[in-house]
Amino acid sequence: MDYLFDILLISLSAALINNFVLYYFVGICPFIGVSRQVGMAVGMGSAVTFVMTVAVFLSWSITTLILVPGAPLSSWVAGFFLPAEQAAAIDMTILTYIVYIFSIASSVQFVEMYVRKFYPSLYKTFGVFLPLITTNCAILFACLTVMSNIVGVENPEEAWDLGRALALGFFGGVGFTIAIVIMAGIREELDMCDVPKVFRGTAITLIVGGILAMAFMGFTGVDSGIRVAVTGAP
Amino acid sequence: MTQAQTSENGKMPAPRKGGHLFQAWLVLLLAVIFGACLSAVHVSLSGRISDNKLNESLEKIPELIWGGMKQGAPPDQASIDIAPGRIAVTSGQRTTYYPVFRVNAEGALAGWVLKAAGQGYAGKVELLLGLNPAGDKITGLFVLGQSETPGLGNKISSPEWLAQFAGQRTAAPLKVVKGGEPAPGVIDAITGATISSRSVTGIVNRAIGETRGLLTPEQMKLTERSQ
Amino acid sequence: MMANLPTPMERFVQGILPENPVYRQFLGLCPTLAVTNGLKQAMTMALAVGVVLLCANTIVSLIRNLLKPHLRIVVFTLTIATFVTVVDRVLAAYMYQMSKTLGPYIPLIIVNCIIICRCEVCASRQSVGTAAADAIGQSIGFGLALASIATVREILGTGTLAGFQVMPDSWPAWVVMVLPPGAFMTFGLLVALVNWIDSIRRKSERRG
């Protein structure tokens, strides 16, 4: 019960309260560039969600199993060359960022192959965006958030397990999709409005994004409120 | 562009089989070189980085133990000895570890500093809590990290508000009131930031409650400086 | 050889205003919005991006004749990720508080489109001197853009500039400026301003 409650709070936080686009400013490039039509926005959002989940799975596994000091695989391999205590203290976290970006690139390749094989019509519609997802800040940001909840924690028991990591990855993507679809809907309406010449294009999108961010600020404190209501303690 | 293409067509392309690894020689070579650079960076800087992390807390400790009490001058800097460690708190099947610092001055125990964390209004709040040697009085409170609303909740970091905690007894949990006067056992909440104020007080109460009776040199496990 | 590739001086000057990475190319928008709530953070980020861009451009330019077309993105990514790790560690070692403030946005330099774009467009085709000039020019442009946004947000949002009190004490700080909505709106208004200046300049050029 405790665990499910934790997952619920992580999901709510990733999707709405600390929305990746409107609070953490990651994934801005597709937010401004791709959000012209709702159909395309939904496609982009689903692709990002899929890739984010796979990428978070890969990065959690590699971090927990290989990179952190005392990780099972690295200390087992090092045990062949070094005495046991030194093998247990092997710290490969310096390689984190390189490993993450290449696992993201691999996830994108995997998703691209999957979509091309099983949903060819979908691939034709938005297949050109898939390679671009590699440089989407949101995916790397999700992996980094998972990392910061494993590598720097004081209590080894509080290090995130796979369930929490996947919850963050999936619902972070859902939050991204929500933001980008709302923006696409607004922009479809904006096309029929008389926007002043200097604001057309990126400027008006950013200002609308600001108003959206203000709206989403209304969600602040919802998670601490739920926590107080359910557990009775802040 | 065309020149590059014709030169590629002019040369006979290497056979594809077995050519992949060969074609990737540059990537592999770069990987080895960069790996060596990164190892060098890690070896030379990781000690400094973990020291920075520790010093963040260590710098604040003299002020936490002696600053709030305003009685007499703090002892000579050279005689202060701070030992970092952990205290294990077991409740049921879960064991939580509280980072703790045992502060000695002029050879005798001068106080304890606990690091506690919890959920604030908008994010995680990390605190350093100073206690007297017996653990029954708070000597100071410092906010290490918070992400509360700027202008409202982030006033929990202001020394004026935190000064209310200095001198409070720990026998009973502290209560938060709105618009009241600072009094023993009572913390006045920040106007417009009641939830942030309640969160900080809750974290303090919980830390004191969970480590009650455990703040002794025997219970504390010393940690290595590098960890 | 292709005679119409820009010279080092042209690359340098283009990067500052005409081909400004933020206001003209709209690349690297994530740090632009995220770290501009204070001038100090903005300048540290611009410096970090500048260092990574310079190193990456130099290395890529040195090995540009060895790059296979289908592996070049891998090489770019590997180089950039390595330099970002180094910069991140150096910041954590020597400017710990700033490193904590900037948080996850330093490693996000790896996917900053500016760097990959400059490697692709300039460094993989031109000599080391030109690539370095391009890197410095683009970094100055990026720094100027960040400074413009950070100045507005910090002065209006907290009344200070780089920590120094600029506004009188009676100024009610517009807290929204240092929060996400303020970032979006400030940047949107500044983009509109740049468009307006540009349209006036083009009108006067056409007339004159």
XYZ file of C-alpha atoms in Angstrom:
669
model
C 0.000 0.000 0.000
C 2.820 2.307 0.939
C 4.573 1.409 -2.286
C 1.538 2.046 -4.476
C 1.027 5.377 -2.744
C 4.606 6.327 -3.494
C 4.165 5.352 -7.148
C 0.972 7.418 -7.307
C 2.747 10.490 -5.980
C 5.706 10.058 -8.328
C 3.350 9.681 -11.310
C 1.237 12.710 -10.385
C 4.319 14.759 -9.803
C 5.954 13.792 -13.096
C 2.815 14.260 -15.188
C 1.166 17.348 -13.753
C 2.789 19.037 -10.781
C 6.369 19.118 -12.009
C 5.493 18.794 -15.675
C 8.628 18.205 -17.730
C 7.857 20.910 -20.276
C 6.119 23.547 -18.211
C 8.129 23.308 -14.990
C 11.516 21.835 -15.833
C 11.815 23.337 -19.349
C 12.941 20.129 -21.015
C 11.571 19.116 -24.392
C 11.008 22.729 -25.457
C 12.218 22.222 -29.035
C 9.457 19.797 -30.046
C 7.017 21.738 -27.875
C 7.510 24.791 -30.076
C 8.327 23.061 -33.318
C 5.957 20.120 -33.592
C 2.845 21.340 -31.879
C 0.949 22.679 -34.875
C -1.662 19.961 -35.235
C -3.253 17.831 -32.582
C -2.813 14.576 -34.524
C 0.878 15.109 -34.968
C 1.268 16.189 -31.355
C -0.363 12.987 -30.123
C 1.957 10.945 -32.311
C 5.045 12.785 -31.133
C 3.934 12.513 -27.515
C 3.323 8.763 -27.734
C 6.683 8.219 -29.394
C 8.424 10.210 -26.677
C 6.572 8.293 -23.951
C 7.525 4.955 -25.462
C 11.174 5.926 -25.893
C 11.326 7.459 -22.416
C 10.052 4.298 -20.750
C 12.518 2.095 -22.614
C 15.392 4.523 -21.988
C 14.633 4.784 -18.268
C 14.503 0.998 -18.023
C 17.898 0.713 -19.694
C 19.524 3.454 -17.655
C 18.139 2.203 -14.318
C 19.391 -1.293 -15.075
C 22.844 -0.178 -16.118
C 23.198 2.224 -13.196
C 22.080 -0.234 -10.549
C 23.830 -3.275 -11.982
C 27.086 -1.820 -13.251
C 27.841 1.788 -12.447
C 27.300 2.455 -8.744
C 29.955 1.467 -6.201
C 29.216 -2.052 -5.049
C 27.034 -2.889 -8.039
C 26.611 -6.644 -8.577
C 27.993 -7.024 -12.096
C 30.960 -4.695 -11.830
C 32.139 -6.051 -8.486
C 31.748 -9.632 -9.754
C 33.889 -8.908 -12.798
C 36.401 -6.891 -10.787
C 36.533 -9.727 -8.270
C 38.584 -11.700 -10.783
C 41.335 -9.077 -10.796
C 41.180 -7.321 -7.446
C 40.775 -8.298 -3.782
C 37.181 -8.365 -2.582
C 37.015 -5.002 -0.783
C 38.526 -3.071 -3.648
C 36.255 -4.874 -6.094
C 33.220 -3.809 -4.086
C 34.276 -0.169 -4.204
C 34.688 0.119 -7.974
C 32.941 3.341 -8.910
C 32.081 3.780 -12.576
C 29.678 6.680 -12.203
C 32.039 8.886 -14.220
C 30.760 7.068 -17.302
C 27.106 7.773 -16.512
C 26.397 10.478 -19.067
C 28.078 8.658 -21.946
C 26.259 5.438 -21.124
C 22.937 7.257 -20.874
C 23.150 9.074 -24.179
C 24.073 5.896 -26.016
C 21.314 3.914 -24.337
C 18.888 6.639 -25.415
C 20.174 6.395 -28.979
C 19.705 2.627 -28.816
C 16.175 3.009 -27.441
C 15.296 5.307 -30.320
C 16.681 2.815 -32.835
C 14.738 0.009 -31.189
C 11.495 1.993 -31.174
C 12.034 3.024 -34.794
C 12.513 -0.596 -35.891
C 9.461 -1.670 -33.906
C 7.204 1.032 -35.336
C 8.464 0.455 -38.877
C 7.710 -3.246 -38.657
C 4.358 -3.240 -36.872
C 2.804 0.119 -37.684
C 4.069 1.073 -41.159
C 1.385 3.703 -41.785
C 2.201 5.343 -38.458
C 5.851 5.259 -39.400
C 5.142 7.118 -42.619
C 3.258 9.846 -40.774
C 5.732 10.785 -38.138
C 8.702 8.549 -38.788
C 10.864 11.542 -39.557
C 10.579 12.776 -35.970
C 11.866 9.585 -34.393
C 15.598 10.157 -34.898
C 15.097 13.687 -33.562
C 13.927 12.276 -30.249
C 17.527 11.389 -29.455
C 18.273 15.049 -28.877
C 15.106 15.591 -26.883
C 16.194 16.915 -23.496
C 13.202 15.300 -21.787
C 14.468 11.745 -22.210
C 17.928 12.453 -20.874
C 16.339 14.482 -18.080
C 14.181 11.521 -17.034
C 17.274 9.296 -16.933
C 19.169 11.906 -14.899
C 16.309 12.196 -12.402
C 16.350 8.441 -11.923
C 20.123 8.583 -11.486
C 19.937 11.289 -8.827
C 17.588 9.060 -6.843
C 20.041 6.168 -6.939
C 23.538 7.607 -6.802
C 23.398 10.416 -4.257
C 21.083 9.054 -1.589
C 22.127 8.859 2.057
C 19.970 5.827 2.839
C 20.738 2.855 0.575
C 17.161 1.699 1.219
C 15.739 4.831 -0.335
C 17.422 4.246 -3.682
C 14.738 3.933 -6.319
C 13.751 0.496 -7.522
C 12.644 -0.335 -11.053
C 8.951 0.323 -10.416
C 9.482 3.922 -9.304
C 11.884 4.567 -12.161
C 9.434 3.241 -14.757
C 6.623 5.265 -13.188
C 8.677 8.418 -13.604
C 9.609 7.559 -17.171
C 6.129 6.652 -18.341
C 4.230 9.443 -16.615
C 6.861 12.003 -17.490
C 6.128 11.130 -21.106
C 2.397 11.359 -20.416
C 2.883 14.836 -18.970
C 4.889 15.835 -22.024
C 2.085 14.548 -24.252
C -0.532 16.479 -22.283
C 1.421 19.713 -22.594
C 2.153 19.316 -26.272
C -1.428 18.332 -27.167
C -2.897 21.295 -25.288
C -0.444 23.565 -27.070
C -1.349 22.039 -30.440
C -5.040 22.611 -29.786
C -4.394 26.234 -28.897
C -2.215 26.793 -31.933
C -4.863 25.366 -34.252
C -7.165 28.090 -32.935
C -4.417 30.718 -33.085
C -4.027 30.113 -36.820
C -7.407 31.747 -37.296
C -6.584 34.752 -35.123
C -5.010 38.013 -36.116
C -1.620 37.776 -34.427
C 0.562 40.918 -34.720
C 3.336 40.482 -37.253
C 6.265 40.537 -34.815
C 4.649 37.900 -32.626
C 3.864 35.382 -35.350
C 5.578 32.054 -35.049
C 7.737 31.415 -32.028
C 6.977 34.489 -29.924
C 3.248 33.931 -29.559
C 3.839 30.229 -28.894
C 6.154 31.094 -26.040
C 3.703 33.556 -24.530
C 0.886 31.003 -24.730
C 3.294 28.528 -23.163
C 3.814 30.968 -20.320
C 0.088 31.176 -19.671
C -0.107 27.380 -19.747
C 2.763 27.199 -17.256
C 0.887 29.564 -14.996
C -2.182 27.354 -15.219
C -0.144 24.277 -14.316
C 1.295 26.132 -11.335
C -2.099 25.595 -9.790
C -1.083 21.983 -9.231
C 1.720 22.928 -6.804
C 1.311 21.411 -3.394
C -1.211 18.783 -4.523
C 1.184 15.976 -3.671
C 1.987 17.291 -0.206
C -1.745 17.788 0.349
C -2.527 14.208 -0.636
C 0.293 13.003 1.554
C -1.054 14.873 4.564
C -4.598 13.695 3.895
C -3.641 10.036 3.573
C -0.833 9.623 6.088
C -1.749 12.464 8.406
C 1.822 13.736 8.634
C 3.759 16.236 6.475
C 29.523 17.006 -51.740
C 29.948 15.625 -55.270
C 33.712 15.435 -54.950
C 33.452 13.268 -51.853
C 30.992 10.970 -53.545
C 33.101 10.417 -56.659
C 36.187 9.698 -54.605
C 34.217 7.108 -52.644
C 32.936 5.554 -55.879
C 36.422 5.632 -57.400
C 37.883 3.528 -54.567
C 36.815 -0.061 -54.293
C 34.636 -0.249 -51.154
C 35.947 -2.632 -48.501
C 33.882 -5.837 -48.171
C 30.963 -5.276 -45.765
C 31.455 -8.506 -43.795
C 34.051 -7.971 -41.115
C 34.193 -4.379 -42.260
C 31.881 -3.065 -39.553
C 34.315 -3.453 -36.688
C 37.094 -2.171 -38.893
C 35.043 0.845 -39.896
C 34.390 1.605 -36.267
C 38.100 1.753 -35.407
C 37.932 5.497 -34.940
C 35.030 5.214 -32.514
C 36.794 2.493 -30.533
C 40.063 4.421 -30.439
C 38.294 7.568 -29.297
C 36.419 5.550 -26.682
C 39.687 4.255 -25.253
C 41.314 7.695 -25.238
C 38.301 9.427 -23.715
C 37.929 6.618 -21.185
C 41.494 7.208 -20.045
C 40.860 10.973 -19.768
C 37.720 10.424 -17.741
C 39.480 8.039 -15.381
C 42.155 10.668 -14.818
C 39.498 13.292 -14.115
C 37.698 10.942 -11.734
C 40.833 10.064 -9.805
C 41.964 13.644 -9.440
C 38.644 15.312 -8.660
C 36.426 12.834 -6.826
C 38.159 13.425 -3.500
C 37.636 17.148 -3.823
C 33.983 16.747 -4.770
C 33.146 14.536 -1.797
C 35.020 16.978 0.438
C 32.865 19.789 -0.949
C 29.756 17.821 -0.135
C 30.922 17.214 3.411
C 32.130 20.779 3.946
C 28.708 22.072 3.080
C 27.552 20.679 6.406
C 30.812 21.090 8.336
C 30.954 24.844 7.734
C 27.606 25.368 9.344
C 28.219 23.298 12.447
C 30.019 25.810 14.710
C 27.260 28.330 14.138
C 24.569 25.720 14.780
C 26.038 24.646 18.097
C 27.257 27.952 19.495
C 25.629 30.673 17.366
C 22.059 30.539 18.574
C 22.674 30.414 22.285
C 24.305 33.812 22.593
C 26.001 32.753 25.800
C 29.684 33.369 25.961
C 32.103 33.235 23.070
C 32.500 30.046 20.992
C 35.619 28.084 21.874
C 38.870 28.293 20.014
C 38.515 27.066 16.396
C 41.497 24.757 16.695
C 39.986 22.781 19.557
C 36.765 21.926 17.665
C 36.680 18.335 16.497
C 33.809 17.156 14.309
C 33.293 13.466 13.586
C 30.814 12.495 10.825
C 28.819 9.327 11.276
C 25.478 7.608 10.977
C 22.862 6.552 13.458
C 20.652 3.620 12.527
C 17.000 3.934 13.485
C 15.024 0.719 13.209
C 11.229 0.797 13.140
C 9.691 -2.555 12.349
C 11.559 -3.989 9.394
C 12.885 -0.720 7.987
C 16.178 0.804 9.051
C 16.713 4.490 8.360
C 20.135 6.059 8.631
C 20.444 9.588 9.969
C 23.714 11.306 9.099
C 24.997 12.797 12.339
C 28.003 14.825 13.421
C 29.440 14.504 16.916
C 30.964 17.838 17.907
C 33.705 17.943 20.516
C 35.349 21.110 21.800
C 38.286 21.336 24.185
C 38.122 17.593 24.655
C 34.493 17.366 25.800
C 31.251 16.663 23.959
C 29.758 19.995 22.873
C 26.736 18.920 20.892
C 25.232 16.965 18.012
C 24.180 17.966 14.498
C 21.610 15.835 12.688
C 20.868 15.914 8.989
C 17.157 15.380 8.351
C 15.050 15.539 5.217
C 11.386 15.436 4.326
C 8.710 16.614 1.974
C 7.994 20.332 1.932
C 5.208 22.113 0.082
C 6.761 21.973 -3.364
C 9.681 19.593 -2.986
C 12.244 18.011 -0.740
C 13.573 19.978 2.239
C 16.949 19.139 3.821
C 17.846 20.422 7.261
C 20.782 20.532 9.653
C 19.562 20.385 13.244
C 21.864 21.311 16.141
C 21.269 19.749 19.573
C 22.991 20.123 22.942
C 25.053 17.214 24.338
C 22.096 15.734 26.228
C 19.855 16.020 23.177
C 17.098 17.821 25.081
C 17.482 21.307 23.636
C 17.744 22.609 20.058
C 20.760 24.876 19.566
C 20.174 25.843 15.949
C 18.541 24.993 12.618
C 19.796 25.490 9.065
C 18.096 24.701 5.762
C 20.524 22.943 3.395
C 18.215 22.665 0.426
C 14.656 23.516 -0.497
C 12.604 24.326 -3.562
C 9.663 26.155 -2.031
C 7.816 29.071 -3.630
C 10.143 32.041 -4.036
C 9.026 34.999 -1.942
C 6.767 32.910 0.284
C 7.818 29.392 1.200
C 11.501 30.001 0.629
C 11.521 32.321 3.644
C 12.063 29.138 5.663
C 15.737 29.651 4.817
C 15.826 33.096 6.405
C 17.866 33.261 9.614
C 15.182 35.375 11.315
C 12.537 32.662 11.035
C 14.958 29.839 11.878
C 16.086 31.663 15.036
C 12.767 30.656 16.634
C 14.000 27.094 16.883
C 17.123 27.927 18.893
C 16.588 27.303 22.594
C 13.448 25.183 22.177
C 13.150 22.145 24.434
C 12.703 18.772 22.712
C 10.653 16.954 25.362
C 7.376 17.613 23.516
C 6.827 18.066 19.740
C 6.848 21.697 18.604
C 3.535 23.200 17.534
C 2.996 25.656 14.670
C 0.623 28.612 15.125
C -0.393 31.342 12.721
C 0.005 34.945 13.669
C 1.074 34.186 17.215
C 4.027 35.311 19.242
C 7.166 33.164 19.430
C 6.938 31.254 22.708
C 8.458 28.097 24.206
C 7.144 25.025 22.390
C 5.500 27.155 19.693
C 6.706 28.167 16.237
C 5.111 31.114 14.459
C 4.348 30.201 10.834
C 5.437 32.402 7.932
C 2.550 34.502 6.644
C 1.288 32.869 3.461
C 3.516 29.827 3.866
C 1.854 27.778 6.572
C 2.428 24.451 4.858
C 6.140 25.079 4.380
C 6.455 26.105 8.045
C 4.525 23.007 9.170
C 6.701 20.779 6.988
C 9.938 22.066 8.498
C 8.599 21.731 12.046
C 7.337 18.238 11.228
C 10.753 17.184 9.927
C 12.403 18.554 13.094
C 9.897 16.804 15.373
C 10.283 13.514 13.562
C 14.068 13.642 13.601
C 14.128 14.362 17.335
C 11.527 11.704 18.057
C 13.226 8.975 16.059
C 16.714 9.572 17.471
C 15.603 10.077 21.068
C 17.936 8.174 23.343
C 20.169 7.153 20.444
C 22.474 10.174 20.482
C 25.380 8.548 22.238
C 28.921 7.906 21.001
C 28.291 4.158 21.233
C 25.270 4.225 18.918
C 27.014 6.317 16.309
C 28.843 4.521 13.520
C 31.663 6.592 12.132
C 31.790 6.964 8.361
C 34.879 7.310 6.194
C 35.493 10.830 4.938
C 35.514 9.610 1.355
C 31.985 8.162 1.507
C 37.575 23.089 -53.366
C 34.360 24.670 -52.260
C 35.307 28.311 -52.407
C 32.231 29.762 -50.779
C 32.699 28.363 -47.231
C 32.849 31.199 -44.684
C 36.218 32.384 -43.407
C 37.121 32.257 -39.715
C 36.313 35.948 -39.259
C 32.960 35.518 -40.954
C 32.156 32.501 -38.792
C 33.047 34.477 -35.691
C 30.974 37.515 -36.519
C 28.000 35.504 -37.793
C 27.742 33.628 -34.544
C 27.251 36.690 -32.396
C 24.170 38.361 -33.841
C 23.208 37.465 -37.431
C 23.138 33.708 -36.761
C 22.548 33.956 -33.013
C 21.900 30.415 -31.779
C 18.999 31.424 -29.550
C 17.204 34.283 -31.296
C 17.765 33.268 -34.920
C 18.276 29.520 -34.955
C 16.135 28.738 -31.863
C 18.530 26.042 -30.715
C 19.421 25.211 -27.116
C 16.208 26.593 -25.671
C 16.182 24.325 -22.616
C 19.001 26.075 -20.715
C 17.800 29.422 -22.046
C 14.616 29.158 -20.075
C 15.874 27.116 -17.159
C 18.962 28.896 -15.856
C 18.147 32.494 -16.662
C 16.545 33.316 -13.325
C 19.848 34.794 -12.221
C 22.687 36.438 -14.117
C 25.388 34.415 -12.355
C 23.792 31.099 -13.273
C 23.250 32.238 -16.846
C 26.878 33.278 -17.288
C 28.183 30.045 -15.764
C 26.012 28.059 -18.148
C 27.185 30.138 -21.121
C 30.790 29.569 -20.079
C 30.233 25.821 -19.738
C 28.584 25.605 -23.156
C 31.386 27.708 -24.631
C 34.094 25.428 -23.246
C 32.352 22.271 -24.456
C 31.640 23.779 -27.863
C 35.233 24.934 -28.327
C 36.732 21.598 -27.315
C 34.253 19.555 -29.334
C 34.690 21.716 -32.445
C 38.472 21.505 -32.180
C 38.594 17.733 -31.781
C 36.033 17.105 -34.529
C 37.872 19.444 -36.865
C 41.162 17.649 -36.191
C 39.694 14.266 -37.112
C 37.329 15.490 -39.828
C 39.085 13.558 -42.582
C 38.781 10.286 -40.707
C 35.032 10.476 -40.138
C 32.879 7.903 -41.884
C 29.545 9.471 -42.876
C 27.316 6.977 -41.109
C 29.310 7.000 -37.884
C 29.860 10.712 -37.532
C 26.933 11.321 -35.175
C 28.301 8.627 -32.880
C 31.701 10.322 -32.848
C 30.152 13.746 -32.188
C 28.045 12.395 -29.339
C 30.958 10.569 -27.738
C 33.180 13.657 -27.882
C 30.515 15.995 -26.533
C 29.497 13.627 -23.731
C 33.110 13.267 -22.607
C 33.715 17.012 -22.443
C 30.410 17.611 -20.665
C 31.373 15.035 -18.023
C 34.699 16.780 -17.524
C 33.063 20.218 -17.244
C 30.449 18.856 -14.836
C 33.098 17.351 -12.555
C 35.269 20.467 -12.660
C 32.271 22.606 -11.709
C 31.373 20.265 -8.845
C 34.958 20.384 -7.603
C 35.594 24.134 -7.811
C 32.169 25.822 -7.802
C 30.091 23.413 -5.731
C 27.189 25.732 -4.880
C 26.804 26.820 -8.505
C 26.934 23.187 -9.587
C 24.081 22.407 -7.196
C 22.045 25.360 -8.497
C 22.509 24.423 -12.138
C 21.769 20.809 -11.269
C 20.733 18.567 -14.164
C 21.099 21.320 -16.770
C 24.845 20.871 -17.104
C 24.604 17.250 -18.284
C 21.769 18.365 -20.586
C 24.427 20.241 -22.590
C 25.045 16.855 -24.219
C 21.751 17.097 -26.096
C 22.045 20.819 -26.646
C 21.322 21.186 -30.339
C 23.772 24.074 -30.730
C 26.840 21.886 -30.253
C 25.825 19.027 -32.507
C 24.684 21.529 -35.124
C 28.000 23.401 -35.133
C 29.950 20.146 -35.306
C 27.880 19.042 -38.268
C 27.768 22.338 -40.140
C 31.210 23.765 -39.488
C 33.706 21.621 -37.610
C 33.378 18.498 -39.740
C 34.075 20.491 -42.906
C 36.534 23.254 -42.090
C 39.943 23.646 -40.514
C 40.690 23.927 -36.821
C 41.089 27.705 -36.882
C 37.729 28.234 -38.527
C 36.016 25.766 -36.235
C 37.470 27.466 -33.178
C 36.391 30.900 -34.414
C 32.921 29.536 -35.069
C 32.756 28.050 -31.577
C 33.812 31.299 -29.924
C 31.399 33.370 -31.994
C 28.431 31.109 -31.295
C 29.287 31.002 -27.589
C 29.411 34.789 -27.377
C 26.056 34.938 -29.138
C 24.633 32.368 -26.736
C 26.031 34.274 -23.768
C 24.524 37.544 -24.989
C 21.132 35.918 -25.445
C 21.200 34.347 -21.986
C 22.375 37.604 -20.434
C 19.533 39.551 -22.036
C 16.891 37.227 -20.642
C 18.572 36.820 -17.255
C 18.914 40.573 -16.762
C 15.207 41.166 -17.311
C 14.134 38.225 -15.162
C 16.469 38.899 -12.289
C 15.941 42.653 -12.051
C 12.172 42.419 -12.259
C 11.925 39.224 -10.257
C 14.207 39.881 -7.299
C 15.414 43.449 -7.677
C 19.031 42.296 -7.812
C 21.509 41.793 -10.627
C 24.151 39.117 -10.073
C 23.451 39.477 -6.368
C 23.811 43.255 -6.193
C 20.725 45.206 -5.183
C 19.685 47.301 -8.158
C 16.086 48.225 -7.497
C 15.061 50.335 -4.497
C 13.819 48.455 -1.449
C 10.261 49.559 -2.082
C 10.146 47.605 -5.358
C 7.629 44.756 -5.010
C 9.481 41.859 -6.549
C 7.576 40.324 -9.469
C 8.137 36.796 -8.250
C 6.492 35.297 -11.327
C 9.531 36.391 -13.318
C 11.787 33.843 -11.657
C 9.171 31.119 -12.040
C 8.428 29.120 -15.230
C 5.662 31.377 -16.603
C 7.947 34.384 -16.381
C 10.637 32.524 -18.298
C 8.328 31.719 -21.193
C 6.809 35.168 -21.374
C 10.069 37.086 -21.044
C 11.637 35.035 -23.786
C 8.537 35.365 -25.982
C 8.473 39.145 -25.603
C 12.195 39.413 -26.284
C 11.847 37.309 -29.436
C 9.088 39.664 -30.575
C 11.359 42.603 -29.790
C 14.182 41.126 -31.859
C 11.757 40.507 -34.731
C 10.578 44.105 -34.527
C 14.129 45.527 -34.541
C 14.910 43.285 -37.466
C 11.854 44.426 -39.449
C 12.733 48.101 -38.867
C 16.298 47.448 -39.997
C 15.107 45.701 -43.152
C 12.654 48.509 -43.913
C 15.366 51.152 -43.625
C 17.702 49.042 -45.776
C 15.072 48.806 -48.472
C 14.452 52.528 -48.367
C 18.106 53.531 -48.253
